[in-house]
Coordinates of C-alpha atoms in Angstrom, one line a residue:
M1 CA 14.3 -33.9 -6.3
T2 CA 10.7 -33.1 -7.6
A3 CA 9.7 -29.1 -7.6
S4 CA 7.5 -29.6 -4.2
A5 CA 10.3 -32.0 -2.1
L6 CA 12.8 -29.0 -2.7
E7 CA 15.4 -27.9 -0.4
I8 CA 14.8 -23.8 -0.4
A9 CA 17.0 -20.7 1.4
V10 CA 15.5 -17.3 0.9
I11 CA 18.0 -15.3 1.9
G12 CA 16.6 -11.5 2.7
A13 CA 13.3 -10.8 4.9
G14 CA 12.4 -7.7 3.5
P15 CA 9.1 -7.3 1.5
V16 CA 10.3 -9.3 -1.4
G17 CA 11.7 -12.4 0.7
L18 CA 9.3 -12.7 2.9
A19 CA 6.2 -12.3 0.5
L20 CA 8.0 -15.2 -1.8
A21 CA 8.5 -17.4 1.8
L22 CA 5.0 -17.2 2.5
H23 CA 3.9 -17.5 -1.4
A24 CA 6.2 -21.2 -1.7
A25 CA 5.5 -22.3 2.1
R26 CA 1.4 -22.1 0.6
A27 CA 2.2 -23.5 -3.3
L28 CA 4.9 -25.7 -2.2
P29 CA 3.9 -28.1 -0.1
Q30 CA 5.9 -30.7 0.5
A31 CA 9.1 -28.2 0.1
R32 CA 11.4 -27.2 3.3
L33 CA 11.8 -24.0 3.4
T34 CA 14.9 -21.8 5.1
L35 CA 14.2 -18.1 5.7
I36 CA 17.8 -16.5 6.2
D37 CA 18.3 -12.3 7.5
A38 CA 21.0 -11.1 9.3
R39 CA 18.8 -7.9 11.1
A40 CA 17.6 -9.4 14.1
E41 CA 14.0 -10.8 14.7
H42 CA 12.3 -9.1 17.1
G43 CA 13.2 -5.1 16.4
D44 CA 10.6 -3.0 16.1
L45 CA 9.2 -2.3 13.0
S46 CA 6.4 -0.3 13.3
R47 CA 9.3 2.0 13.6
D48 CA 10.6 1.9 10.6
G49 CA 9.0 5.1 8.7
R50 CA 10.5 4.6 4.9
T51 CA 7.2 5.0 2.6
L52 CA 6.7 2.9 -0.1
A53 CA 3.7 3.2 -3.0
L54 CA 2.4 -0.4 -3.8
S55 CA 1.0 -1.3 -7.2
L56 CA -3.1 -2.6 -7.3
A57 CA -1.0 -6.3 -8.2
S58 CA 1.0 -6.1 -5.6
V59 CA -1.5 -5.2 -2.8
Q60 CA -3.8 -7.6 -4.4
Q61 CA -0.9 -10.5 -3.9
L62 CA -0.1 -9.6 0.0
E63 CA -4.4 -10.0 0.6
R64 CA -4.2 -12.7 -0.9
L65 CA -0.9 -13.7 1.1
G66 CA -2.9 -12.5 4.4
A67 CA -0.3 -9.8 4.8
W68 CA -2.5 -6.4 3.9
N69 CA -2.2 -3.6 6.9
E70 CA -5.7 -1.7 5.0
A71 CA -5.6 0.8 8.0
A72 CA -2.0 1.2 6.8
A73 CA -3.1 2.4 3.4
Q74 CA -4.0 5.3 2.0
P75 CA -5.1 4.2 -1.7
I76 CA -4.1 5.8 -4.9
L77 CA -7.0 6.5 -6.7
E78 CA -5.1 8.7 -9.1
V79 CA -2.2 9.7 -10.5
Q80 CA -0.9 13.1 -11.7
V81 CA 2.3 13.7 -13.8
S82 CA 3.3 17.4 -15.3
Q83 CA 6.7 18.9 -16.2
Q84 CA 7.6 22.2 -14.3
G85 CA 7.2 25.8 -15.2
P86 CA 7.9 27.5 -18.7
A87 CA 7.6 23.7 -20.6
S88 CA 4.3 24.0 -20.3
V89 CA 3.0 22.7 -23.7
A90 CA -0.4 25.1 -24.0
L91 CA 2.4 28.1 -23.0
L92 CA 4.8 27.0 -25.4
A93 CA 2.4 25.7 -28.2
P94 CA -1.1 26.8 -27.8
R95 CA -2.2 25.5 -30.7
L96 CA -0.8 22.3 -29.9
G97 CA -1.8 22.4 -26.5
A98 CA -5.7 23.2 -27.4
W99 CA -5.6 19.9 -30.1
L100 CA -3.7 18.0 -27.0
G101 CA -6.6 20.0 -25.1
V102 CA -4.0 21.1 -21.9
E103 CA -4.5 23.5 -20.4
P104 CA -2.1 26.3 -18.9
G105 CA -1.3 25.0 -15.1
A106 CA -3.2 21.6 -15.5
A107 CA -1.5 18.5 -15.2
A108 CA -0.5 16.6 -18.6
L109 CA -0.8 13.2 -17.8
S110 CA -3.9 11.6 -15.3
I111 CA -4.6 8.8 -15.2
R112 CA -7.1 7.7 -13.0
A113 CA -8.3 4.4 -11.0
A114 CA -12.6 5.3 -12.2
D115 CA -11.2 5.5 -15.9
E116 CA -9.6 2.0 -15.9
G117 CA -12.7 0.4 -13.9
V118 CA -10.5 0.0 -10.6
A119 CA -11.2 0.5 -7.1
R120 CA -7.6 2.0 -7.0
L121 CA -4.4 2.4 -9.0
G122 CA -2.4 1.3 -5.7
A123 CA -1.6 2.6 -2.3
V124 CA 1.4 3.9 -0.1
L125 CA 2.3 2.7 3.3
S126 CA 5.7 2.5 5.3
Y127 CA 8.1 -0.2 5.1
G128 CA 7.1 -1.1 8.5
A129 CA 3.4 -1.4 7.8
I130 CA 4.4 -4.1 4.8
V131 CA 6.9 -6.4 6.5
E132 CA 5.5 -6.2 9.8
P133 CA 2.3 -8.2 9.0
L134 CA 4.3 -10.4 6.5
Q135 CA 6.7 -11.2 9.3
R136 CA 3.9 -12.3 11.6
A137 CA 2.3 -14.6 9.2
W138 CA 5.8 -16.0 8.0
G139 CA 6.1 -16.9 12.2
E140 CA 2.6 -18.2 12.7
A141 CA 3.5 -20.8 9.7
V142 CA 6.7 -21.8 10.7
A143 CA 5.0 -22.0 14.8
R144 CA 2.8 -24.4 12.4
E145 CA 5.4 -26.6 10.4
P146 CA 8.6 -25.9 12.3
R147 CA 9.9 -28.9 10.5
R148 CA 9.6 -27.8 7.1
L149 CA 10.1 -23.6 7.6
A150 CA 12.4 -22.4 9.4
S151 CA 13.9 -19.2 10.7
R152 CA 17.3 -17.9 10.6
F153 CA 17.1 -14.3 11.3
G154 CA 20.5 -12.7 12.7
T155 CA 22.6 -14.5 10.5
P156 CA 24.5 -12.9 8.0
V157 CA 25.4 -15.2 4.4
A158 CA 28.9 -14.6 3.7
A159 CA 29.3 -17.0 0.0
L160 CA 27.4 -18.6 -2.3
K161 CA 28.2 -21.4 -4.4
N162 CA 26.3 -23.5 -7.0
R163 CA 27.8 -27.1 -6.7
D164 CA 26.7 -29.8 -8.3
G165 CA 22.2 -29.6 -8.6
G166 CA 22.5 -27.6 -5.4
V167 CA 23.7 -24.7 -4.0
E168 CA 26.3 -24.0 -0.9
V169 CA 25.2 -21.4 1.6
D170 CA 28.0 -19.8 3.8
A171 CA 26.4 -18.7 7.1
G172 CA 28.4 -19.6 9.2
V173 CA 28.4 -23.6 8.8
V174 CA 27.9 -23.8 5.4
E175 CA 24.6 -26.2 4.0
R176 CA 23.3 -27.6 0.6
F177 CA 19.9 -26.2 -1.1
D178 CA 18.3 -27.5 -3.9
L179 CA 17.7 -23.6 -4.6
A180 CA 18.9 -20.3 -2.6
V181 CA 16.6 -17.3 -3.8
V182 CA 18.5 -13.5 -2.7
A183 CA 16.5 -10.8 -2.0
E184 CA 18.5 -8.9 0.0
G185 CA 18.7 -5.8 -2.0
G186 CA 19.9 -2.5 0.1
V187 CA 20.3 0.4 -1.7
F188 CA 22.7 1.8 -4.7
A189 CA 25.4 3.1 -2.8
D190 CA 25.9 0.2 -0.8
Q191 CA 25.8 -2.6 -3.0
A192 CA 28.2 -4.7 -4.9
R193 CA 28.5 -4.0 -9.1
K194 CA 26.2 -5.9 -11.3
A195 CA 26.7 -6.6 -14.6
L196 CA 24.5 -3.1 -15.9
L197 CA 25.9 -0.2 -13.8
H198 CA 25.2 3.1 -14.3
D199 CA 26.0 6.2 -11.5
Y200 CA 23.1 8.9 -11.9
R201 CA 25.3 11.6 -10.2
Q202 CA 21.4 12.2 -8.8
T203 CA 20.3 13.0 -5.1
A204 CA 16.9 11.4 -3.8
W205 CA 16.0 13.6 -0.6
V206 CA 13.3 12.1 0.9
G207 CA 11.1 12.9 3.4
Q208 CA 7.3 14.0 4.5
V209 CA 5.8 17.0 4.3
G210 CA 2.8 18.6 5.5
F211 CA 0.0 21.0 4.1
D212 CA -2.1 24.3 4.5
A213 CA -5.6 22.1 5.1
S214 CA -7.3 24.9 4.0
T215 CA -5.6 24.2 0.0
R216 CA -6.2 20.8 0.0
G217 CA -10.2 20.4 0.0
G218 CA -11.0 20.5 -4.0
A219 CA -10.8 17.7 -6.4
A220 CA -6.3 16.9 -7.5
G221 CA -7.7 18.2 -11.0
A222 CA -9.4 21.5 -12.7
A223 CA -11.9 22.2 -11.0
G224 CA -15.0 20.3 -11.8
V225 CA -13.3 17.2 -13.5
A226 CA -15.7 14.7 -13.8
G227 CA -14.1 11.5 -11.5
A228 CA -11.4 13.6 -10.5
A229 CA -10.6 11.7 -6.6
N230 CA -10.2 13.7 -3.5
V231 CA -6.4 15.4 -3.4
A232 CA -6.0 12.8 -0.3
N233 CA -6.4 10.6 -3.0
V234 CA -3.7 11.9 -5.4
A235 CA 0.0 10.7 -6.2
F236 CA 2.0 13.9 -8.0
E237 CA 5.1 13.5 -10.1
R238 CA 6.8 16.8 -11.1
F239 CA 9.1 16.7 -13.8
T240 CA 11.2 19.9 -13.2
R241 CA 15.2 21.0 -14.8
H242 CA 16.8 19.3 -11.2
G243 CA 14.8 16.2 -11.2
P244 CA 11.3 14.6 -10.7
V245 CA 9.8 15.6 -7.3
A246 CA 6.8 13.4 -6.1
L247 CA 4.0 13.7 -3.6
L248 CA 3.0 10.8 -1.9
P249 CA -0.5 10.5 0.0
L250 CA -0.4 9.1 3.7
T251 CA -2.9 7.9 5.6
D252 CA -2.5 11.5 8.3
G253 CA -3.2 13.8 5.2
R254 CA 0.9 14.9 5.0
A255 CA 2.8 13.2 2.1
A256 CA 6.1 11.1 1.6
L257 CA 8.5 13.0 -0.1
V258 CA 10.5 12.1 -3.3
W259 CA 12.8 14.9 -4.9
C260 CA 15.7 14.0 -6.7
V261 CA 18.5 16.6 -7.7
A262 CA 21.6 16.6 -9.4
A263 CA 24.4 15.4 -7.0
D264 CA 26.9 17.6 -8.1
D265 CA 25.1 20.6 -7.7
D266 CA 22.8 19.8 -4.9
P267 CA 20.7 23.0 -5.0
V268 CA 19.0 21.3 -1.5
R269 CA 21.7 20.4 0.7
E270 CA 22.6 23.8 2.1
L271 CA 19.2 24.8 2.2
G272 CA 17.2 25.6 5.5
D273 CA 13.9 23.9 6.4
A274 CA 11.5 27.1 5.7
Q275 CA 14.0 27.5 2.2
R276 CA 13.6 24.0 1.1
I277 CA 9.3 24.7 1.8
A278 CA 9.3 27.9 -0.6
V279 CA 11.9 25.7 -3.0
L280 CA 8.9 23.2 -2.6
N281 CA 6.1 25.3 -3.5
Q282 CA 7.2 26.6 -6.4
V283 CA 7.9 23.2 -8.5
C284 CA 5.5 21.4 -6.9
P285 CA 2.1 22.1 -8.6
A286 CA -0.7 24.1 -7.3
Q287 CA -3.0 21.3 -7.2
A288 CA -1.2 19.4 -4.4
G289 CA -2.4 21.9 -1.7
R290 CA 0.3 24.2 -0.5
I291 CA 3.2 22.7 1.9
D292 CA 3.8 24.5 5.4
S293 CA 5.8 22.1 7.0
I294 CA 8.4 19.7 6.2
S295 CA 10.4 16.8 8.2
P296 CA 13.9 16.3 7.8
L297 CA 15.3 14.8 5.1
K298 CA 17.5 11.7 4.4
A299 CA 19.4 11.9 0.6
F300 CA 20.2 8.4 -1.2
A301 CA 22.5 8.3 -4.0
L302 CA 21.0 7.2 -7.1
G303 CA 22.2 4.7 -9.8
L304 CA 21.0 1.7 -11.7
N305 CA 22.8 -1.8 -10.7
A306 CA 21.0 -5.1 -12.6
E307 CA 21.8 -8.4 -13.3
R308 CA 21.8 -9.7 -16.8
T309 CA 20.0 -12.7 -16.1
L310 CA 18.2 -13.3 -12.8
T311 CA 19.5 -16.6 -13.0
E312 CA 23.0 -18.7 -12.5
G313 CA 23.0 -22.3 -12.4
R314 CA 20.5 -22.7 -8.9
I315 CA 21.0 -19.2 -7.4
V316 CA 18.1 -16.5 -8.3
R317 CA 18.3 -12.9 -7.4
I318 CA 15.0 -11.0 -6.9
G319 CA 14.1 -7.9 -6.0
N320 CA 16.9 -4.9 -5.7
A321 CA 19.1 -8.3 -5.4
A322 CA 18.5 -8.4 -9.4
Q323 CA 18.1 -4.8 -10.0
T324 CA 18.4 -1.6 -8.1
L325 CA 16.3 0.6 -10.4
H326 CA 15.8 5.2 -9.9
P327 CA 12.7 5.7 -8.3
V328 CA 11.0 8.0 -11.2
A329 CA 8.4 5.7 -11.8
G330 CA 8.1 4.3 -8.0
Q331 CA 7.8 0.1 -9.4
G332 CA 11.5 -1.4 -7.7
L333 CA 9.4 -3.2 -5.6
N334 CA 6.3 -4.1 -7.7
L335 CA 9.3 -5.8 -9.8
G336 CA 10.1 -7.7 -7.1
L337 CA 7.1 -8.7 -5.8
R338 CA 6.0 -10.0 -9.1
D339 CA 9.5 -11.6 -9.7
G340 CA 9.0 -13.8 -6.6
F341 CA 5.0 -15.0 -7.3
D342 CA 6.5 -16.1 -11.1
L343 CA 9.3 -17.9 -9.7
V344 CA 6.8 -19.8 -6.9
R345 CA 4.0 -20.4 -9.8
G346 CA 6.7 -21.4 -12.1
L347 CA 8.0 -23.8 -9.4
A348 CA 4.6 -25.2 -8.3
R349 CA 4.0 -26.0 -12.3
S350 CA 6.1 -28.5 -12.9
S351 CA 9.4 -31.0 -11.3
D352 CA 12.0 -29.9 -13.7
V353 CA 13.5 -27.5 -12.0
N354 CA 15.9 -26.6 -14.4
A355 CA 13.4 -25.8 -17.2
V356 CA 11.9 -23.4 -14.4
L357 CA 14.7 -21.5 -14.2
R358 CA 15.2 -21.3 -17.9
R359 CA 12.1 -20.2 -18.2
I360 CA 11.9 -17.5 -16.2
E361 CA 14.5 -15.9 -17.8
W362 CA 12.3 -15.2 -20.7
Q363 CA 9.4 -15.5 -19.0
R364 CA 10.1 -12.4 -17.0
A365 CA 12.4 -11.0 -19.4
P366 CA 9.0 -8.1 -20.7
D367 CA 8.1 -7.1 -17.9
R368 CA 11.5 -6.3 -16.1
W369 CA 13.0 -5.4 -19.3
A370 CA 10.3 -2.8 -19.9
I371 CA 10.9 -1.0 -16.9
I372 CA 14.7 -1.1 -16.8
A373 CA 14.3 0.6 -20.0
A374 CA 11.7 3.5 -18.8
T375 CA 13.3 4.0 -15.6
D376 CA 17.0 4.7 -17.3
F377 CA 15.7 6.7 -20.3
L378 CA 13.9 9.3 -18.0
A379 CA 16.9 9.1 -15.4
R380 CA 19.3 10.2 -18.0
S381 CA 16.8 12.6 -19.2
F382 CA 17.2 15.0 -16.6
T383 CA 20.9 14.9 -17.3
W384 CA 20.6 16.3 -20.8
E385 CA 21.4 19.5 -21.7
L386 CA 19.8 19.9 -25.0
P387 CA 17.2 22.7 -26.3
G388 CA 13.7 21.2 -25.5
A389 CA 14.4 18.3 -23.8
A390 CA 11.9 19.4 -21.3
S391 CA 9.6 20.7 -23.7
A392 CA 9.7 17.0 -25.2
R393 CA 8.7 15.8 -21.9
A394 CA 5.7 17.6 -21.4
I395 CA 4.3 17.1 -25.3
G396 CA 4.9 13.0 -24.5
L397 CA 3.0 13.5 -21.2
A398 CA 0.2 15.6 -23.0
V399 CA 0.2 12.5 -26.0
L400 CA -0.3 10.2 -23.8
Q401 CA -3.2 12.3 -22.2
R402 CA -4.8 13.3 -25.4
I403 CA -4.7 9.2 -26.9
G404 CA -7.0 7.2 -24.2
P405 CA -5.9 3.4 -25.5
L406 CA -1.8 5.0 -25.4
K407 CA -2.9 5.9 -21.7
S408 CA -4.8 2.7 -20.3
A409 CA -1.9 0.8 -21.5
L410 CA 0.5 2.9 -20.0
A411 CA -1.9 2.4 -16.6
R412 CA -2.3 -1.3 -16.5
Q413 CA 1.7 -1.7 -16.7
M414 CA 2.0 0.4 -13.5
M415 CA -1.1 -1.9 -12.4
F416 CA 0.0 -5.6 -13.1
G417 CA 3.4 -5.2 -15.6
S418 CA 3.6 -6.4 -18.1
R419 CA 1.9 -9.6 -18.9

């Protein structure tokens, strides 16, 4: 059995599973692919308003697959990261702040597409706007090649079992495949527990906010800063004493909100909309504009839930099925897309499937563990009660801003992962 003639089951028709299936259908022209998911095929995907940030590499991958909805995407031209309140370097240590070039109230770290020589750092769009073109493209591929490609929606997978160089997939009827790729993730609270587990005891409140238009007209950075993006194309992340707050720009001028707080002493749950708006205007940077409206918010428990390895025999796990992360770095989906891309590329280059699966472990390790370690460190840091922890974060951001090569290396990691 050569790699190109493999029987492959792709379990999970979210963005990671669909992107892998489409890529494999093109890169492995003799492979037989079956996409399996418990959800219905013909639901209205456009109604799923969950918001996701895609890196530049993810945007490029979806463009190559013919599954990119440019009209629904808001480009990210700049990312601003700052520390709230008294941890400002310029206020705490004026000499250090002067050397680092930080002014009171300014963003501690600003990464701009123009400085990195790219058209954009990434884009923001709804979950439905990502999945709908992917599923449409996959459906068209199945219609063209029904003997090679198949979909089984509304079909939950009950069990997987490695068996004699293949995998038995129990989806009502037990079938054998040469390879099963699991891309069915879910959220932390609903997942079976994996080898690496840590409950951060944090809650992410997710929704959208609107702004007073009169406060959103100028550049996002300090007035007159060359290369600063218009505020409508800036993603903001603010570190507060409770946890990070992110504002991701949307096409209608609003912003997606991800507001992380301690679960055991939740300062958000009992607040009304007016109170939530008032608190957000206190903690978010003034450059983002003044918030004047907020949607109903949904709460999600946050934790790390990761496998030590991507492969187990002929079963491969990618995306949230392999690692569910804290949203502080916004890299979970991007990491999953890279997992899938590298797996298909390896299968296209070699007929030795077992060797490909061994190779994918060390090939993906630097990117995977760098993201896991970074998000875990940042997430845990908000629970530390050490004096000066917030100030140390602010100084670290300011140092990155000051040292150009380090900032560019971080920008490249955000856009492309470890390569």
